[in-house]
XYZ file of C-alpha atoms in Angstrom:
435
model
C 5.742 237.872 164.724
C 5.366 235.502 161.771
C 3.787 237.094 158.714
C 1.179 235.284 156.610
C 1.551 234.935 152.849
C -0.700 237.969 152.226
C 1.055 240.030 154.905
C 4.404 239.141 153.387
C 3.269 240.287 149.937
C 1.886 243.537 151.377
C 5.087 244.173 153.342
C 7.283 243.718 150.254
C 5.104 246.038 148.184
C 5.394 248.674 150.914
C 9.199 248.530 151.140
C 9.820 251.364 148.633
C 7.947 253.710 150.957
C 10.295 253.346 153.904
C 13.711 252.469 152.528
C 16.005 253.757 149.795
C 18.862 252.324 147.757
C 21.595 250.891 149.981
C 25.298 251.266 149.415
C 26.746 248.167 147.685
C 28.996 247.530 150.674
C 25.985 247.088 152.948
C 24.209 244.772 150.522
C 27.403 242.694 150.136
C 27.894 242.565 153.890
C 24.413 241.184 154.439
C 24.869 238.569 151.693
C 28.124 237.447 153.338
C 26.155 237.221 156.630
C 23.619 234.929 154.916
C 26.278 233.048 152.952
C 27.344 233.894 149.407
C 25.273 231.547 147.241
C 27.876 231.626 144.435
C 30.393 229.940 146.699
C 28.199 226.892 147.265
C 26.221 226.620 143.977
C 27.754 227.052 140.480
C 26.236 230.332 139.304
C 25.720 232.066 135.952
C 25.104 235.818 136.256
C 23.069 237.513 133.493
C 22.675 241.245 132.773
C 21.559 243.321 129.795
C 18.687 245.461 128.556
C 16.670 242.970 126.504
C 16.566 239.200 126.448
C 17.887 238.464 129.954
C 14.913 236.399 131.039
C 14.802 234.370 127.842
C 18.528 233.615 128.037
C 18.057 232.447 131.666
C 15.169 230.234 130.594
C 17.202 228.674 127.723
C 20.027 227.927 130.144
C 17.774 226.255 132.707
C 15.967 224.254 130.046
C 19.285 222.844 128.784
C 20.457 221.954 132.312
C 17.163 220.144 132.897
C 17.529 218.130 129.670
C 21.042 217.143 130.850
C 19.528 215.821 134.118
C 20.448 218.634 136.488
C 18.349 220.649 138.938
C 18.560 224.258 137.745
C 17.326 227.138 139.876
C 16.630 230.599 138.509
C 16.063 234.036 140.047
C 14.508 236.497 137.586
C 12.539 239.727 137.417
C 10.043 241.148 136.988
C 7.114 238.820 137.518
C 3.997 238.893 135.340
C 1.211 237.517 137.574
C 2.620 236.159 140.821
C 5.666 237.437 142.709
C 6.557 233.763 143.240
C 7.523 233.544 139.540
C 10.847 235.123 140.482
C 12.002 231.970 142.290
C 12.146 228.919 140.020
C 13.598 225.474 140.401
C 12.982 222.594 137.973
C 10.735 225.004 136.062
C 8.383 225.324 139.056
C 7.926 228.462 141.091
C 8.372 228.530 144.859
C 5.371 227.397 146.896
C 3.268 229.866 148.914
C 4.476 228.104 152.058
C 8.175 228.411 151.202
C 7.749 231.991 150.044
C 6.194 232.888 153.399
C 8.825 230.939 155.394
C 11.789 232.574 153.654
C 10.235 236.019 153.867
C 10.082 235.606 157.638
C 13.620 234.191 157.628
C 15.003 237.293 155.923
C 13.247 239.530 158.426
C 14.777 237.545 161.311
C 18.214 237.601 159.682
C 18.000 241.391 159.207
C 17.203 241.869 162.849
C 20.036 239.602 163.944
C 22.470 241.290 161.562
C 21.616 244.732 162.883
C 21.915 243.563 166.475
C 25.394 242.091 165.810
C 26.654 245.087 163.802
C 24.793 247.806 165.732
C 23.351 248.870 162.402
C 20.010 249.831 160.864
C 20.187 248.025 157.535
C 16.980 247.159 155.688
C 16.885 245.585 152.218
C 15.195 247.438 149.359
C 12.313 245.783 147.480
C 14.611 243.966 145.046
C 17.280 243.180 147.651
C 14.653 241.621 149.937
C 13.486 239.306 147.128
C 17.060 238.465 146.188
C 17.865 237.518 149.788
C 14.778 235.370 149.997
C 16.068 233.621 146.890
C 19.491 233.145 148.467
C 18.014 231.401 151.551
C 15.592 229.392 149.452
C 18.234 228.164 147.045
C 20.614 227.338 149.901
C 17.912 225.143 151.338
C 16.970 223.213 148.194
C 20.616 222.823 146.998
C 20.185 222.981 143.201
C 23.011 221.789 140.902
C 23.273 225.211 139.262
C 21.841 228.705 139.743
C 21.031 231.196 136.963
C 20.867 234.696 138.382
C 19.323 237.644 136.491
C 20.081 241.218 137.463
C 17.214 243.551 138.152
C 17.670 247.073 136.856
C 21.372 247.456 136.132
C 24.607 245.642 136.775
C 27.379 247.297 138.749
C 25.076 248.447 141.578
C 22.563 245.602 141.327
C 21.875 243.574 144.468
C 22.730 240.374 142.629
C 26.180 241.749 141.935
C 27.063 241.261 145.590
C 27.937 237.643 144.723
C 31.668 237.043 144.412
C 32.244 233.937 142.337
C 30.019 233.289 139.290
C 31.345 230.739 136.850
C 30.284 232.819 133.797
C 28.913 236.315 133.308
C 26.479 237.091 130.459
C 25.511 240.449 128.969
C 22.651 240.437 126.504
C 21.735 243.190 124.074
C 22.229 246.749 125.405
C 19.711 249.491 124.681
C 18.481 252.829 125.951
C 16.360 252.061 128.958
C 16.284 253.198 132.603
C 18.528 256.070 131.536
C 17.707 258.049 134.683
C 19.600 255.390 136.649
C 22.138 253.926 134.229
C 23.237 256.808 131.991
C 22.007 258.653 128.900
C 24.052 256.866 126.262
C 24.593 253.253 125.172
C 28.279 253.309 126.168
C 27.426 254.502 129.733
C 24.691 251.898 130.088
C 27.008 249.194 128.745
C 29.625 250.111 131.319
C 27.074 249.825 134.109
C 25.984 246.373 132.808
C 29.638 245.327 132.434
C 29.984 246.002 136.154
C 28.927 242.406 136.805
C 32.189 241.083 135.250
C 34.511 239.773 137.954
C 38.268 239.545 137.685
C 39.274 236.438 135.717
C 35.673 235.337 135.176
C 34.685 234.828 131.469
C 31.917 236.870 129.918
C 29.649 236.088 126.974
C 28.174 239.229 125.386
C 26.279 240.608 122.403
C 28.751 242.465 120.217
C 27.013 245.608 118.987
C 29.139 248.481 117.634
C 29.233 250.690 120.751
C 28.306 248.471 123.659
C 30.446 245.519 122.511
C 33.622 247.537 122.539
C 32.897 248.859 126.029
C 32.279 245.351 127.390
C 35.367 243.928 125.626
C 37.630 246.655 127.024
C 36.210 246.261 130.542
C 36.749 242.502 130.437
C 40.328 243.032 129.250
C 41.059 245.299 132.233
C 39.878 242.502 134.541
C 41.858 239.786 132.688
C 38.547 238.093 131.846
C 38.100 236.089 128.622
C 35.319 237.526 126.480
C 33.169 235.713 123.936
C 31.309 237.857 121.432
C 27.933 236.997 119.819
C 26.907 238.803 116.650
C 24.935 238.209 113.439
C 27.810 236.146 112.028
C 27.346 233.590 114.809
C 24.215 232.099 113.271
C 22.161 231.780 110.069
C 18.377 231.437 109.981
C 17.421 228.576 107.658
C 13.655 228.297 107.998
C 11.103 230.643 109.437
C 7.553 229.654 110.493
C 4.992 230.746 113.056
C 5.636 227.469 114.884
C 9.388 228.062 115.230
C 12.668 229.031 113.621
C 15.355 226.644 112.433
C 18.899 228.014 112.319
C 22.548 227.069 112.039
C 24.986 228.071 114.770
C 28.748 228.286 114.748
C 30.438 228.608 118.118
C 33.952 228.338 119.519
C 33.800 224.545 119.558
C 31.014 223.604 117.149
C 30.382 224.438 113.511
C 26.994 224.370 111.770
C 24.952 223.031 114.642
C 21.256 222.677 113.702
C 18.962 224.280 116.330
C 15.313 225.196 116.642
C 13.565 227.747 118.829
C 9.859 227.217 119.418
C 9.054 230.870 118.753
C 8.502 232.959 115.656
C 10.302 235.947 117.215
C 13.697 236.373 115.492
C 15.185 237.934 118.614
C 14.848 234.535 120.357
C 17.438 233.106 117.927
C 20.027 235.543 119.265
C 19.039 234.729 122.840
C 19.396 231.020 122.135
C 22.836 231.578 120.626
C 23.916 233.505 123.723
C 22.718 230.630 125.880
C 24.520 228.014 123.736
C 27.854 229.842 123.952
C 27.370 230.400 127.704
C 26.804 226.716 128.274
C 29.997 225.896 126.336
C 32.052 228.290 128.465
C 30.317 227.053 131.655
C 31.183 223.467 130.797
C 34.807 224.455 130.473
C 34.853 226.217 133.843
C 32.643 223.764 135.767
C 33.788 220.316 134.580
C 31.774 218.421 137.192
C 28.595 219.319 135.268
C 28.466 217.492 131.934
C 26.386 219.109 129.198
C 26.117 216.892 126.060
C 25.398 218.944 122.956
C 22.235 216.895 122.453
C 20.876 218.132 125.777
C 21.630 221.750 124.873
C 19.899 221.384 121.466
C 16.841 219.709 123.077
C 16.760 222.249 125.902
C 16.760 225.205 123.537
C 13.957 223.691 121.480
C 11.870 222.927 124.570
C 12.128 226.346 126.167
C 8.978 228.412 126.665
C 9.158 231.865 128.267
C 5.938 233.708 129.215
C 5.215 237.139 127.818
C 7.706 237.058 124.944
C 5.626 236.778 121.791
C 3.596 234.232 123.734
C 0.555 232.713 122.002
C -2.552 233.068 124.192
C -5.060 232.025 121.546
C -4.506 230.880 117.980
C -4.682 234.484 116.740
C -3.575 236.438 119.840
C -0.014 237.020 120.969
C 1.405 239.035 123.850
C 4.894 240.545 124.047
C 6.561 242.427 126.845
C 8.227 244.946 124.501
C 8.532 248.081 126.615
C 11.494 250.074 125.249
C 12.648 251.165 121.806
C 14.756 248.091 121.051
C 12.003 245.788 122.356
C 9.401 247.528 120.171
C 11.667 247.342 117.098
C 12.056 243.569 117.664
C 8.322 243.210 118.248
C 7.482 245.065 114.983
C 10.016 243.001 113.075
C 8.289 239.870 114.304
C 4.754 241.122 113.562
C 5.815 242.008 110.035
C 6.635 238.381 109.409
C 3.134 237.201 110.357
C 0.888 237.102 107.275
C -2.485 238.618 108.022
C -5.052 240.788 106.279
C -5.851 242.624 109.525
C -3.893 243.237 112.686
C -5.119 244.744 115.953
C -2.954 246.015 118.801
C -3.773 246.377 122.483
C -1.349 248.975 123.843
C -0.456 250.455 127.201
C 2.634 251.775 128.903
C 4.141 253.078 132.113
C 4.806 256.757 132.504
C 8.610 256.578 132.843
C 9.100 255.201 129.321
C 9.498 257.271 126.148
C 5.904 256.554 125.189
C 5.895 259.218 122.462
C 8.820 257.729 120.581
C 7.662 254.151 121.025
C 4.110 254.801 119.835
C 5.551 256.813 116.947
C 7.456 253.747 115.798
C 4.331 251.604 116.112
C 2.149 253.986 114.119
C 4.836 254.635 111.437
C 5.161 250.864 110.886
C 1.657 250.832 109.372
C 1.227 247.256 110.575
C -2.014 247.702 112.541
C -5.492 248.513 111.432
C -6.923 249.045 114.892
C -5.495 250.246 118.216
C -7.073 249.502 121.574
C -5.410 251.810 124.053
C -5.827 251.211 127.801
C -4.653 252.704 131.114
C -2.805 250.161 133.283
C -3.869 249.329 136.829
C -0.640 250.670 138.300
C 0.609 253.792 140.015
C 3.239 253.917 137.240
C 0.649 253.948 134.428
C 0.843 256.515 131.640
C -2.357 258.542 131.941
C -5.178 258.700 129.373
C -4.415 262.235 128.229
C -0.859 261.307 127.329
C -1.936 258.135 125.555
C -4.532 259.982 123.488
C -1.951 262.576 122.454
C 0.373 259.804 121.309
C -2.299 258.141 119.135
C -4.017 261.265 117.774
C -2.344 260.693 114.385
C -4.422 257.546 113.788
C -7.683 259.395 114.553
C -10.575 256.937 114.101
C -8.202 253.936 114.177
C -7.815 254.095 117.970
C -10.238 253.393 120.812
C -9.539 254.260 124.420
C -10.365 252.376 127.609
C -9.902 253.077 131.315
C -8.925 249.476 131.993
C -7.142 246.677 130.182
C -10.027 244.230 130.530
C -12.482 246.428 128.590
C -9.875 247.018 125.868
C -9.096 243.293 125.620
C -12.749 242.311 125.434
C -13.481 244.829 122.704
C -10.453 243.852 120.623
C -11.307 240.163 120.716
C -14.952 240.950 120.013
C -14.021 242.965 116.916
C -11.552 240.395 115.624
C -12.547 237.916 112.888
C -10.861 234.676 111.916
C -8.576 236.630 109.571
C -7.500 239.051 112.321
C -4.224 238.693 114.235
C -4.328 240.355 117.628
C -1.328 241.513 119.680
C -0.745 243.130 123.055
C 2.518 245.025 123.683
C 4.003 248.087 125.357
C 4.657 246.986 128.910
C 5.388 243.915 131.039
C 2.666 245.282 133.351
C 0.260 244.995 130.418
C 1.333 241.416 129.770
C 0.780 240.597 133.425
C -2.710 242.122 133.414
C -3.713 240.306 130.245
C -2.516 236.993 131.656
C -4.471 237.540 134.891
C -7.633 238.394 132.920
C -7.257 235.290 130.748
C -6.571 233.074 133.792
C -9.704 234.416 135.484
C -11.762 233.348 132.491
C -10.471 229.758 132.514
C-alpha cells in the first residue's frame, strides 16, 4: 500500500512503540543497500551538545552565497517534521516527503527479503534514510549532516566518507545515553571522527583534550576553536561584529545577525570548517567574501529568534544552553523582563530553573505544561518555582501562558520563552495560527 502524507506522519510517530535501537552494523548495512550518500555527495558531519543546528545553517548559507546547492539534514524540528530535510533553504515538499517515506518502506521490505532479516529502522533512522533517498534524487553540490542524539552510535554515523567532521560545544545532556561526565560524552561525540578525516572542534578544557587525543589515534588532523579565535568588537540587538583569526586568515571582519554571543562561536566553527572543507574538496570554490556574506545572512529558527519587537524565543533546554540564554538576556537593556517557561521531564528541571531564578533577570514567570507525553508535570514545575512565590503564574497549556504574558507586557517589557525546543515549536505554531 502507498501511505498518504498524514498516514506517513502517523506511522513515523508510532515507530518508537514497535522497534528499539538497532545495532550499528544493521544500520550501516541498510545504508549500504540504499547507497552511502557520502560517497556521491561531499558531506560535512556535525555533532555536539549545543550549536549543531546553527553551525549547519551557517555552512549552508555560505555555500548558497558561493553559488552551490547545499542540502541539510537536521533535528529536531520545531513545527513541521519536513524541516529536517532542507535544500536551498527550503524544506522538502509534502509530496516528496510522502514519496520517500513509501520508498524507505519498500526498500526495507526488499532488504529483509534479500537478507532473510527482520530489520526495521528506528524513528530517527527512518527519517535519516528518507533523507538519503531524497538527497540522492535531487543531487545537491554538498550535504551538511547533523547527528541526532549522540555520535558514535548515531544513525548518521553509518556514512563512511565525510570530507570534514565537526564537534561543537560539549555539555551535560542526554547523560542516560551518552555518559555521566563531560569526558564520556565527548568521547561518544568524537565517535563520528573517521580515520584520516579532519575534525574541527570546540576546545574546552576537558572535552577538547578527549577529542584531540581521539583524532590523533585515527591520524586525523584536528583544528581547535576557542575564545582566542575571535574578538567581539561591537554588540547590538541587531547583531554582533567580531574579528576572527583562523589558520589562513587574520583579523577577518564578520557579523552575525543575532544578539546571542554564542552565535559568534558557532559562526567561527563554521568559518574554520569551510576553510578545511575547501582544502579537502577543491572542486568547490568558496571565496572568503561568500563565507562572510553567508554568515551575516544566516537565520536559524528558535535560537534567540525575534517573534515580535519585544518577544524572543530560544531553544535553551540544558544547563549550558540556559547559561548562554541568560548571558544573552543580561545584555538586553530593559526595565522589565518576563519569561514563558516549560520543560520536558527528562531534563534537570530543578537545576535549570534554579539558575534562571538565581539570575534575578525576570520580574514575571509564566509557567506552562507542554502538549507532549514528555512534558514535566505541573506539580514538579510549581515546586521548581516556589521560591519566586507571587512572581509566577501557572497554566495548563502554552497558549494560555503566552496570551497572558503578552497581555501583561507593556512597551517597556521584554518577553522571552525558553526551556525546551518543544516549547519553541508550540509557540511558533500558536503565532502562525494567529497570522
